[in-house]
C-alpha cells in the first residue's frame, strides 16, 4: 500500500504546475537589474532567462530567447523602452511587457500603454506587488487599474494622434449595443463586479462580454480597451462616454 501524498502546500512549487514564468529584465542600471533578479530568483514559479541594458540589445536577445514577460525600463540609451515595446508587441505572439517608470502618471507610462504594454509599475514598488504584477500579466490580465489608466489618458489625451482613428471607429460597429455599453464602463474604470451591478447582470456575463470585446477588436487586455475608448471618442478626457 502506497503512502498518501502529503497535503498540498500552496507556497511550495508543485512540479505538476506549468513551467516557471520566463522573465527578461531590460534596464540600463545594472544595480536595479541585480535587485530585481534577486527578488525573482527567490520565486519557485519565476526564472530570469535574459537581461539587456538597452532596447537594441533587448531586441537582439529576444530573437534567440523564449520570454514570457519583459520588465521594461523606459529611459535608456540607443533605443528607449517605449519604442522597444512597440517593436516587441508588433511581432507575432510577443511576450507581455510591463513598463517600469520612476514617476506615476508620466508620459512614458502613457506612451508605453499606447505601444502595447500590458501595464506599468513604479520602480520602487514593493517586491510583493511586483511579483503579483508579473503573474497577472503572464495570465493575461492588465496590471494597471483601469481608473489609473483613465487618469493617465485624461492627462495625456491631447497627445493622441489626430486623424488616425477612423478605422478603429469602424471596428466599434462590430460590437453589440450591450458590448459597447460594457466597453464604456470598462473605460470609466469599473471592475467586472461594478459593471455587473450597474447593468444588473451576473459577473460571469460581464466577463463574457469583455472577452468578446477583446476578440472583436483584436485587443489584448482591459488597458487597450481603455486606450481605444479614448482614441475613438467613446469616452472623452475628463468626462464620460
PDB file of C-alpha atoms in Angstrom:
ATOM      1  CA  UNK A   1       0.000   0.000   0.000  1.00  0.00           C
ATOM      2  CA  UNK A   2       1.455   3.336  -1.047  1.00  0.00           C
ATOM      3  CA  UNK A   3       1.673   6.149   1.492  1.00  0.00           C
ATOM      4  CA  UNK A   4      -0.736   9.014   0.982  1.00  0.00           C
ATOM      5  CA  UNK A   5       0.839  12.031  -0.702  1.00  0.00           C
ATOM      6  CA  UNK A   6       1.357  14.992   1.608  1.00  0.00           C
ATOM      7  CA  UNK A   7      -1.278  17.702   1.660  1.00  0.00           C
ATOM      8  CA  UNK A   8      -0.680  20.354  -0.983  1.00  0.00           C
ATOM      9  CA  UNK A   9       1.167  23.408   0.286  1.00  0.00           C
ATOM     10  CA  UNK A  10       0.325  26.385  -1.974  1.00  0.00           C
ATOM     11  CA  UNK A  11       3.588  28.077  -1.025  1.00  0.00           C
ATOM     12  CA  UNK A  12       5.664  25.225  -2.392  1.00  0.00           C
ATOM     13  CA  UNK A  13       6.338  24.722  -6.076  1.00  0.00           C
ATOM     14  CA  UNK A  14       4.262  21.907  -7.494  1.00  0.00           C
ATOM     15  CA  UNK A  15       6.037  20.118 -10.328  1.00  0.00           C
ATOM     16  CA  UNK A  16       2.681  19.447 -11.895  1.00  0.00           C
ATOM     17  CA  UNK A  17       2.210  23.186 -12.406  1.00  0.00           C
ATOM     18  CA  UNK A  18       3.300  24.858 -15.659  1.00  0.00           C
ATOM     19  CA  UNK A  19       6.890  25.828 -16.290  1.00  0.00           C
ATOM     20  CA  UNK A  20       8.207  28.868 -14.415  1.00  0.00           C
ATOM     21  CA  UNK A  21       7.414  32.273 -15.882  1.00  0.00           C
ATOM     22  CA  UNK A  22      10.384  33.279 -18.038  1.00  0.00           C
ATOM     23  CA  UNK A  23      11.254  36.899 -17.308  1.00  0.00           C
ATOM     24  CA  UNK A  24      13.591  39.294 -19.103  1.00  0.00           C
ATOM     25  CA  UNK A  25      14.995  42.390 -17.373  1.00  0.00           C
ATOM     26  CA  UNK A  26      15.652  45.438 -19.560  1.00  0.00           C
ATOM     27  CA  UNK A  27      17.236  48.382 -17.722  1.00  0.00           C
ATOM     28  CA  UNK A  28      20.441  50.359 -18.234  1.00  0.00           C
ATOM     29  CA  UNK A  29      21.114  50.377 -14.480  1.00  0.00           C
ATOM     30  CA  UNK A  30      22.943  47.193 -13.532  1.00  0.00           C
ATOM     31  CA  UNK A  31      22.179  47.650  -9.833  1.00  0.00           C
ATOM     32  CA  UNK A  32      18.438  47.745 -10.479  1.00  0.00           C
ATOM     33  CA  UNK A  33      18.606  44.632 -12.638  1.00  0.00           C
ATOM     34  CA  UNK A  34      20.540  42.879  -9.889  1.00  0.00           C
ATOM     35  CA  UNK A  35      17.923  43.799  -7.314  1.00  0.00           C
ATOM     36  CA  UNK A  36      15.047  42.619  -9.491  1.00  0.00           C
ATOM     37  CA  UNK A  37      16.921  39.409 -10.336  1.00  0.00           C
ATOM     38  CA  UNK A  38      17.426  38.591  -6.637  1.00  0.00           C
ATOM     39  CA  UNK A  39      13.717  39.100  -5.911  1.00  0.00           C
ATOM     40  CA  UNK A  40      12.616  36.976  -8.855  1.00  0.00           C
ATOM     41  CA  UNK A  41      15.192  34.227  -8.279  1.00  0.00           C
ATOM     42  CA  UNK A  42      13.646  33.525  -4.877  1.00  0.00           C
ATOM     43  CA  UNK A  43      10.319  32.648  -6.523  1.00  0.00           C
ATOM     44  CA  UNK A  44       9.777  29.000  -7.484  1.00  0.00           C
ATOM     45  CA  UNK A  45       7.419  29.992 -10.311  1.00  0.00           C
ATOM     46  CA  UNK A  46       9.730  32.539 -11.958  1.00  0.00           C
ATOM     47  CA  UNK A  47      13.030  32.440 -13.778  1.00  0.00           C
ATOM     48  CA  UNK A  48      15.130  35.310 -15.133  1.00  0.00           C
ATOM     49  CA  UNK A  49      16.186  33.994 -18.535  1.00  0.00           C
ATOM     50  CA  UNK A  50      17.704  37.141 -20.058  1.00  0.00           C
ATOM     51  CA  UNK A  51      18.851  40.690 -19.371  1.00  0.00           C
ATOM     52  CA  UNK A  52      19.640  43.715 -21.510  1.00  0.00           C
ATOM     53  CA  UNK A  53      20.966  47.202 -20.867  1.00  0.00           C
ATOM     54  CA  UNK A  54      19.146  48.968 -23.702  1.00  0.00           C
ATOM     55  CA  UNK A  55      16.431  48.451 -26.275  1.00  0.00           C
ATOM     56  CA  UNK A  56      18.705  47.435 -29.123  1.00  0.00           C
ATOM     57  CA  UNK A  57      20.281  44.694 -27.036  1.00  0.00           C
ATOM     58  CA  UNK A  58      16.843  43.602 -25.812  1.00  0.00           C
ATOM     59  CA  UNK A  59      15.550  43.079 -29.349  1.00  0.00           C
ATOM     60  CA  UNK A  60      18.658  41.086 -30.254  1.00  0.00           C
ATOM     61  CA  UNK A  61      18.345  38.854 -27.190  1.00  0.00           C
ATOM     62  CA  UNK A  62      14.639  38.251 -27.774  1.00  0.00           C
ATOM     63  CA  UNK A  63      15.339  36.833 -31.226  1.00  0.00           C
ATOM     64  CA  UNK A  64      17.123  33.904 -29.596  1.00  0.00           C
ATOM     65  CA  UNK A  65      15.399  33.581 -26.217  1.00  0.00           C
ATOM     66  CA  UNK A  66      11.935  32.416 -25.221  1.00  0.00           C
ATOM     67  CA  UNK A  67      10.485  35.022 -22.858  1.00  0.00           C
ATOM     68  CA  UNK A  68       7.042  35.286 -21.260  1.00  0.00           C
ATOM     69  CA  UNK A  69       7.235  38.689 -19.536  1.00  0.00           C
ATOM     70  CA  UNK A  70       9.584  41.631 -20.128  1.00  0.00           C
ATOM     71  CA  UNK A  71      10.219  44.149 -17.340  1.00  0.00           C
ATOM     72  CA  UNK A  72      10.958  47.228 -19.425  1.00  0.00           C
ATOM     73  CA  UNK A  73      12.633  50.446 -18.310  1.00  0.00           C
ATOM     74  CA  UNK A  74      11.649  53.452 -20.396  1.00  0.00           C
ATOM     75  CA  UNK A  75      14.598  55.819 -20.257  1.00  0.00           C
ATOM     76  CA  UNK A  76      17.528  54.010 -21.852  1.00  0.00           C
ATOM     77  CA  UNK A  77      20.289  54.825 -24.348  1.00  0.00           C
ATOM     78  CA  UNK A  78      20.248  53.748 -28.019  1.00  0.00           C
ATOM     79  CA  UNK A  79      16.557  52.763 -28.046  1.00  0.00           C
ATOM     80  CA  UNK A  80      14.112  53.765 -25.337  1.00  0.00           C
ATOM     81  CA  UNK A  81      11.644  51.427 -23.707  1.00  0.00           C
ATOM     82  CA  UNK A  82       8.599  52.806 -25.490  1.00  0.00           C
ATOM     83  CA  UNK A  83       9.942  52.183 -28.988  1.00  0.00           C
ATOM     84  CA  UNK A  84      11.362  48.837 -27.865  1.00  0.00           C
ATOM     85  CA  UNK A  85       7.926  47.889 -26.520  1.00  0.00           C
ATOM     86  CA  UNK A  86       6.286  48.938 -29.793  1.00  0.00           C
ATOM     87  CA  UNK A  87       8.650  46.732 -31.797  1.00  0.00           C
ATOM     88  CA  UNK A  88       8.237  43.774 -29.448  1.00  0.00           C
ATOM     89  CA  UNK A  89       4.437  43.993 -29.487  1.00  0.00           C
ATOM     90  CA  UNK A  90       4.337  44.199 -33.280  1.00  0.00           C
ATOM     91  CA  UNK A  91       5.828  40.698 -33.510  1.00  0.00           C
ATOM     92  CA  UNK A  92       3.572  37.631 -33.693  1.00  0.00           C
ATOM     93  CA  UNK A  93       2.862  36.075 -30.281  1.00  0.00           C
ATOM     94  CA  UNK A  94       5.044  38.550 -28.367  1.00  0.00           C
ATOM     95  CA  UNK A  95       5.911  38.356 -24.679  1.00  0.00           C
ATOM     96  CA  UNK A  96       3.906  40.557 -22.326  1.00  0.00           C
ATOM     97  CA  UNK A  97       5.593  43.855 -21.469  1.00  0.00           C
ATOM     98  CA  UNK A  98       5.442  45.503 -18.061  1.00  0.00           C
ATOM     99  CA  UNK A  99       6.704  49.100 -18.138  1.00  0.00           C
ATOM    100  CA  UNK A 100       8.771  50.314 -15.179  1.00  0.00           C
ATOM    101  CA  UNK A 101       8.575  54.044 -14.514  1.00  0.00           C
ATOM    102  CA  UNK A 102      10.100  56.388 -11.956  1.00  0.00           C
ATOM    103  CA  UNK A 103       7.104  58.681 -11.648  1.00  0.00           C
ATOM    104  CA  UNK A 104       3.412  57.816 -11.516  1.00  0.00           C
ATOM    105  CA  UNK A 105       1.314  59.264 -14.358  1.00  0.00           C
ATOM    106  CA  UNK A 106       4.263  60.268 -16.520  1.00  0.00           C
ATOM    107  CA  UNK A 107       4.181  60.496 -20.297  1.00  0.00           C
ATOM    108  CA  UNK A 108       6.346  57.394 -20.623  1.00  0.00           C
ATOM    109  CA  UNK A 109       3.746  55.219 -18.931  1.00  0.00           C
ATOM    110  CA  UNK A 110       1.098  56.636 -21.272  1.00  0.00           C
ATOM    111  CA  UNK A 111       3.283  56.066 -24.333  1.00  0.00           C
ATOM    112  CA  UNK A 112       4.155  52.564 -23.147  1.00  0.00           C
ATOM    113  CA  UNK A 113       0.484  51.613 -22.919  1.00  0.00           C
ATOM    114  CA  UNK A 114      -0.079  53.071 -26.377  1.00  0.00           C
ATOM    115  CA  UNK A 115       2.837  50.993 -27.638  1.00  0.00           C
ATOM    116  CA  UNK A 116       1.231  47.777 -26.437  1.00  0.00           C
ATOM    117  CA  UNK A 117       2.442  47.261 -22.867  1.00  0.00           C
ATOM    118  CA  UNK A 118       0.061  45.360 -20.608  1.00  0.00           C
ATOM    119  CA  UNK A 119       0.644  47.711 -17.711  1.00  0.00           C
ATOM    120  CA  UNK A 120       3.115  49.795 -15.777  1.00  0.00           C
ATOM    121  CA  UNK A 121       4.634  49.763 -12.317  1.00  0.00           C
ATOM    122  CA  UNK A 122       6.735  52.204 -10.349  1.00  0.00           C
ATOM    123  CA  UNK A 123      10.362  51.164  -9.911  1.00  0.00           C
ATOM    124  CA  UNK A 124      10.104  51.461  -6.142  1.00  0.00           C
ATOM    125  CA  UNK A 125       7.081  49.158  -5.968  1.00  0.00           C
ATOM    126  CA  UNK A 126       7.163  46.694  -3.023  1.00  0.00           C
ATOM    127  CA  UNK A 127       8.511  43.290  -4.132  1.00  0.00           C
ATOM    128  CA  UNK A 128       5.214  41.546  -3.419  1.00  0.00           C
ATOM    129  CA  UNK A 129       3.335  43.894  -5.739  1.00  0.00           C
ATOM    130  CA  UNK A 130       5.926  43.453  -8.486  1.00  0.00           C
ATOM    131  CA  UNK A 131       5.661  39.662  -8.275  1.00  0.00           C
ATOM    132  CA  UNK A 132       1.866  39.824  -8.329  1.00  0.00           C
ATOM    133  CA  UNK A 133       2.044  42.104 -11.369  1.00  0.00           C
ATOM    134  CA  UNK A 134       4.303  39.695 -13.257  1.00  0.00           C
ATOM    135  CA  UNK A 135       1.940  36.804 -12.520  1.00  0.00           C
ATOM    136  CA  UNK A 136      -1.078  38.880 -13.553  1.00  0.00           C
ATOM    137  CA  UNK A 137       0.482  39.977 -16.837  1.00  0.00           C
ATOM    138  CA  UNK A 138       1.544  36.424 -17.586  1.00  0.00           C
ATOM    139  CA  UNK A 139      -2.012  35.176 -17.032  1.00  0.00           C
ATOM    140  CA  UNK A 140      -3.354  37.766 -19.464  1.00  0.00           C
ATOM    141  CA  UNK A 141      -4.611  40.403 -17.060  1.00  0.00           C
ATOM    142  CA  UNK A 142      -3.745  44.072 -17.137  1.00  0.00           C
ATOM    143  CA  UNK A 143      -1.842  45.192 -14.060  1.00  0.00           C
ATOM    144  CA  UNK A 144      -2.894  48.805 -14.140  1.00  0.00           C
ATOM    145  CA  UNK A 145      -6.234  49.570 -12.606  1.00  0.00           C
ATOM    146  CA  UNK A 146      -8.470  50.961 -15.353  1.00  0.00           C
ATOM    147  CA  UNK A 147      -9.077  54.013 -13.155  1.00  0.00           C
ATOM    148  CA  UNK A 148      -5.333  54.689 -13.100  1.00  0.00           C
ATOM    149  CA  UNK A 149      -5.161  54.244 -16.857  1.00  0.00           C
ATOM    150  CA  UNK A 150      -8.038  56.657 -17.202  1.00  0.00           C
ATOM    151  CA  UNK A 151      -6.193  59.278 -15.138  1.00  0.00           C
ATOM    152  CA  UNK A 152      -3.231  58.807 -17.447  1.00  0.00           C
ATOM    153  CA  UNK A 153      -5.405  59.273 -20.509  1.00  0.00           C
ATOM    154  CA  UNK A 154      -7.217  62.257 -19.046  1.00  0.00           C
ATOM    155  CA  UNK A 155      -3.842  63.914 -18.661  1.00  0.00           C
ATOM    156  CA  UNK A 156      -2.293  62.933 -21.966  1.00  0.00           C
ATOM    157  CA  UNK A 157      -5.308  62.664 -24.284  1.00  0.00           C
ATOM    158  CA  UNK A 158      -4.143  65.783 -26.203  1.00  0.00           C
ATOM    159  CA  UNK A 159      -1.132  63.688 -27.282  1.00  0.00           C
ATOM    160  CA  UNK A 160      -3.387  61.245 -29.108  1.00  0.00           C
ATOM    161  CA  UNK A 161      -2.622  61.478 -32.832  1.00  0.00           C
ATOM    162  CA  UNK A 162      -5.400  63.117 -34.819  1.00  0.00           C
ATOM    163  CA  UNK A 163      -6.888  61.692 -37.990  1.00  0.00           C
ATOM    164  CA  UNK A 164      -5.694  58.135 -37.403  1.00  0.00           C
ATOM    165  CA  UNK A 165      -8.602  56.591 -35.552  1.00  0.00           C
ATOM    166  CA  UNK A 166     -11.295  56.387 -38.243  1.00  0.00           C
ATOM    167  CA  UNK A 167     -10.577  52.698 -38.985  1.00  0.00           C
ATOM    168  CA  UNK A 168     -10.989  51.972 -35.271  1.00  0.00           C
ATOM    169  CA  UNK A 169     -14.380  53.736 -35.364  1.00  0.00           C
ATOM    170  CA  UNK A 170     -15.405  51.187 -37.987  1.00  0.00           C
ATOM    171  CA  UNK A 171     -14.260  48.362 -35.728  1.00  0.00           C
ATOM    172  CA  UNK A 172     -16.596  49.557 -32.976  1.00  0.00           C
ATOM    173  CA  UNK A 173     -19.502  48.830 -35.320  1.00  0.00           C
ATOM    174  CA  UNK A 174     -18.804  45.127 -34.731  1.00  0.00           C
ATOM    175  CA  UNK A 175     -19.941  45.482 -31.132  1.00  0.00           C
ATOM    176  CA  UNK A 176     -23.496  44.927 -29.989  1.00  0.00           C
ATOM    177  CA  UNK A 177     -25.197  47.731 -28.072  1.00  0.00           C
ATOM    178  CA  UNK A 178     -24.603  45.833 -24.827  1.00  0.00           C
ATOM    179  CA  UNK A 179     -20.922  45.272 -25.624  1.00  0.00           C
ATOM    180  CA  UNK A 180     -20.469  48.949 -26.379  1.00  0.00           C
ATOM    181  CA  UNK A 181     -22.169  49.769 -23.073  1.00  0.00           C
ATOM    182  CA  UNK A 182     -19.798  47.434 -21.241  1.00  0.00           C
ATOM    183  CA  UNK A 183     -16.808  48.926 -23.056  1.00  0.00           C
ATOM    184  CA  UNK A 184     -17.741  52.434 -21.890  1.00  0.00           C
ATOM    185  CA  UNK A 185     -17.938  51.244 -18.282  1.00  0.00           C
ATOM    186  CA  UNK A 186     -14.593  49.411 -18.552  1.00  0.00           C
ATOM    187  CA  UNK A 187     -13.080  52.641 -19.879  1.00  0.00           C
ATOM    188  CA  UNK A 188     -14.566  54.551 -16.956  1.00  0.00           C
ATOM    189  CA  UNK A 189     -12.583  52.351 -14.579  1.00  0.00           C
ATOM    190  CA  UNK A 190     -15.282  49.981 -13.338  1.00  0.00           C
ATOM    191  CA  UNK A 191     -14.437  46.400 -12.388  1.00  0.00           C
ATOM    192  CA  UNK A 192     -16.448  43.457 -13.699  1.00  0.00           C
ATOM    193  CA  UNK A 193     -18.332  43.320 -10.411  1.00  0.00           C
ATOM    194  CA  UNK A 194     -19.190  47.024 -10.555  1.00  0.00           C
ATOM    195  CA  UNK A 195     -20.301  46.729 -14.176  1.00  0.00           C
ATOM    196  CA  UNK A 196     -22.483  43.747 -13.256  1.00  0.00           C
ATOM    197  CA  UNK A 197     -24.179  45.773 -10.512  1.00  0.00           C
ATOM    198  CA  UNK A 198     -24.649  48.777 -12.796  1.00  0.00           C
ATOM    199  CA  UNK A 199     -26.200  46.759 -15.631  1.00  0.00           C
ATOM    200  CA  UNK A 200     -27.968  44.193 -13.425  1.00  0.00           C
ATOM    201  CA  UNK A 201     -26.047  41.293 -14.962  1.00  0.00           C
ATOM    202  CA  UNK A 202     -24.075  38.423 -13.484  1.00  0.00           C
ATOM    203  CA  UNK A 203     -20.341  38.947 -13.187  1.00  0.00           C
ATOM    204  CA  UNK A 204     -19.806  35.908 -15.435  1.00  0.00           C
ATOM    205  CA  UNK A 205     -21.925  37.549 -18.146  1.00  0.00           C
ATOM    206  CA  UNK A 206     -19.886  40.744 -17.906  1.00  0.00           C
ATOM    207  CA  UNK A 207     -16.679  38.713 -18.189  1.00  0.00           C
ATOM    208  CA  UNK A 208     -18.083  37.089 -21.335  1.00  0.00           C
ATOM    209  CA  UNK A 209     -18.908  40.497 -22.815  1.00  0.00           C
ATOM    210  CA  UNK A 210     -15.405  41.786 -22.052  1.00  0.00           C
ATOM    211  CA  UNK A 211     -13.906  38.707 -23.702  1.00  0.00           C
ATOM    212  CA  UNK A 212     -15.995  39.265 -26.828  1.00  0.00           C
ATOM    213  CA  UNK A 213     -14.958  42.925 -26.938  1.00  0.00           C
ATOM    214  CA  UNK A 214     -11.288  41.925 -26.795  1.00  0.00           C
ATOM    215  CA  UNK A 215     -11.754  39.323 -29.524  1.00  0.00           C
ATOM    216  CA  UNK A 216     -13.804  41.503 -31.886  1.00  0.00           C
ATOM    217  CA  UNK A 217     -11.456  44.478 -31.584  1.00  0.00           C
ATOM    218  CA  UNK A 218      -8.217  42.471 -31.555  1.00  0.00           C
ATOM    219  CA  UNK A 219      -7.162  43.814 -28.152  1.00  0.00           C
ATOM    220  CA  UNK A 220      -5.011  42.072 -25.568  1.00  0.00           C
ATOM    221  CA  UNK A 221      -6.407  43.381 -22.295  1.00  0.00           C
ATOM    222  CA  UNK A 222      -8.549  45.963 -20.494  1.00  0.00           C
ATOM    223  CA  UNK A 223      -5.823  48.602 -20.724  1.00  0.00           C
ATOM    224  CA  UNK A 224      -6.086  48.537 -24.508  1.00  0.00           C
ATOM    225  CA  UNK A 225      -9.883  48.742 -24.230  1.00  0.00           C
ATOM    226  CA  UNK A 226      -9.497  51.979 -22.253  1.00  0.00           C
ATOM    227  CA  UNK A 227      -6.975  53.426 -24.704  1.00  0.00           C
ATOM    228  CA  UNK A 228      -9.188  52.609 -27.702  1.00  0.00           C
ATOM    229  CA  UNK A 229     -12.246  54.090 -25.984  1.00  0.00           C
ATOM    230  CA  UNK A 230     -10.376  57.388 -25.712  1.00  0.00           C
ATOM    231  CA  UNK A 231      -8.945  57.226 -29.226  1.00  0.00           C
ATOM    232  CA  UNK A 232     -12.377  56.772 -30.759  1.00  0.00           C
ATOM    233  CA  UNK A 233     -14.113  59.312 -28.543  1.00  0.00           C
ATOM    234  CA  UNK A 234     -16.300  56.646 -26.940  1.00  0.00           C
ATOM    235  CA  UNK A 235     -15.071  58.128 -23.659  1.00  0.00           C
ATOM    236  CA  UNK A 236     -13.873  61.717 -23.508  1.00  0.00           C
ATOM    237  CA  UNK A 237     -10.984  63.027 -21.425  1.00  0.00           C
ATOM    238  CA  UNK A 238     -12.241  64.339 -18.135  1.00  0.00           C
ATOM    239  CA  UNK A 239     -15.751  63.088 -18.771  1.00  0.00           C
ATOM    240  CA  UNK A 240     -17.916  60.101 -19.507  1.00  0.00           C
ATOM    241  CA  UNK A 241     -18.856  58.475 -22.740  1.00  0.00           C
TER     242      UNK A 241
END
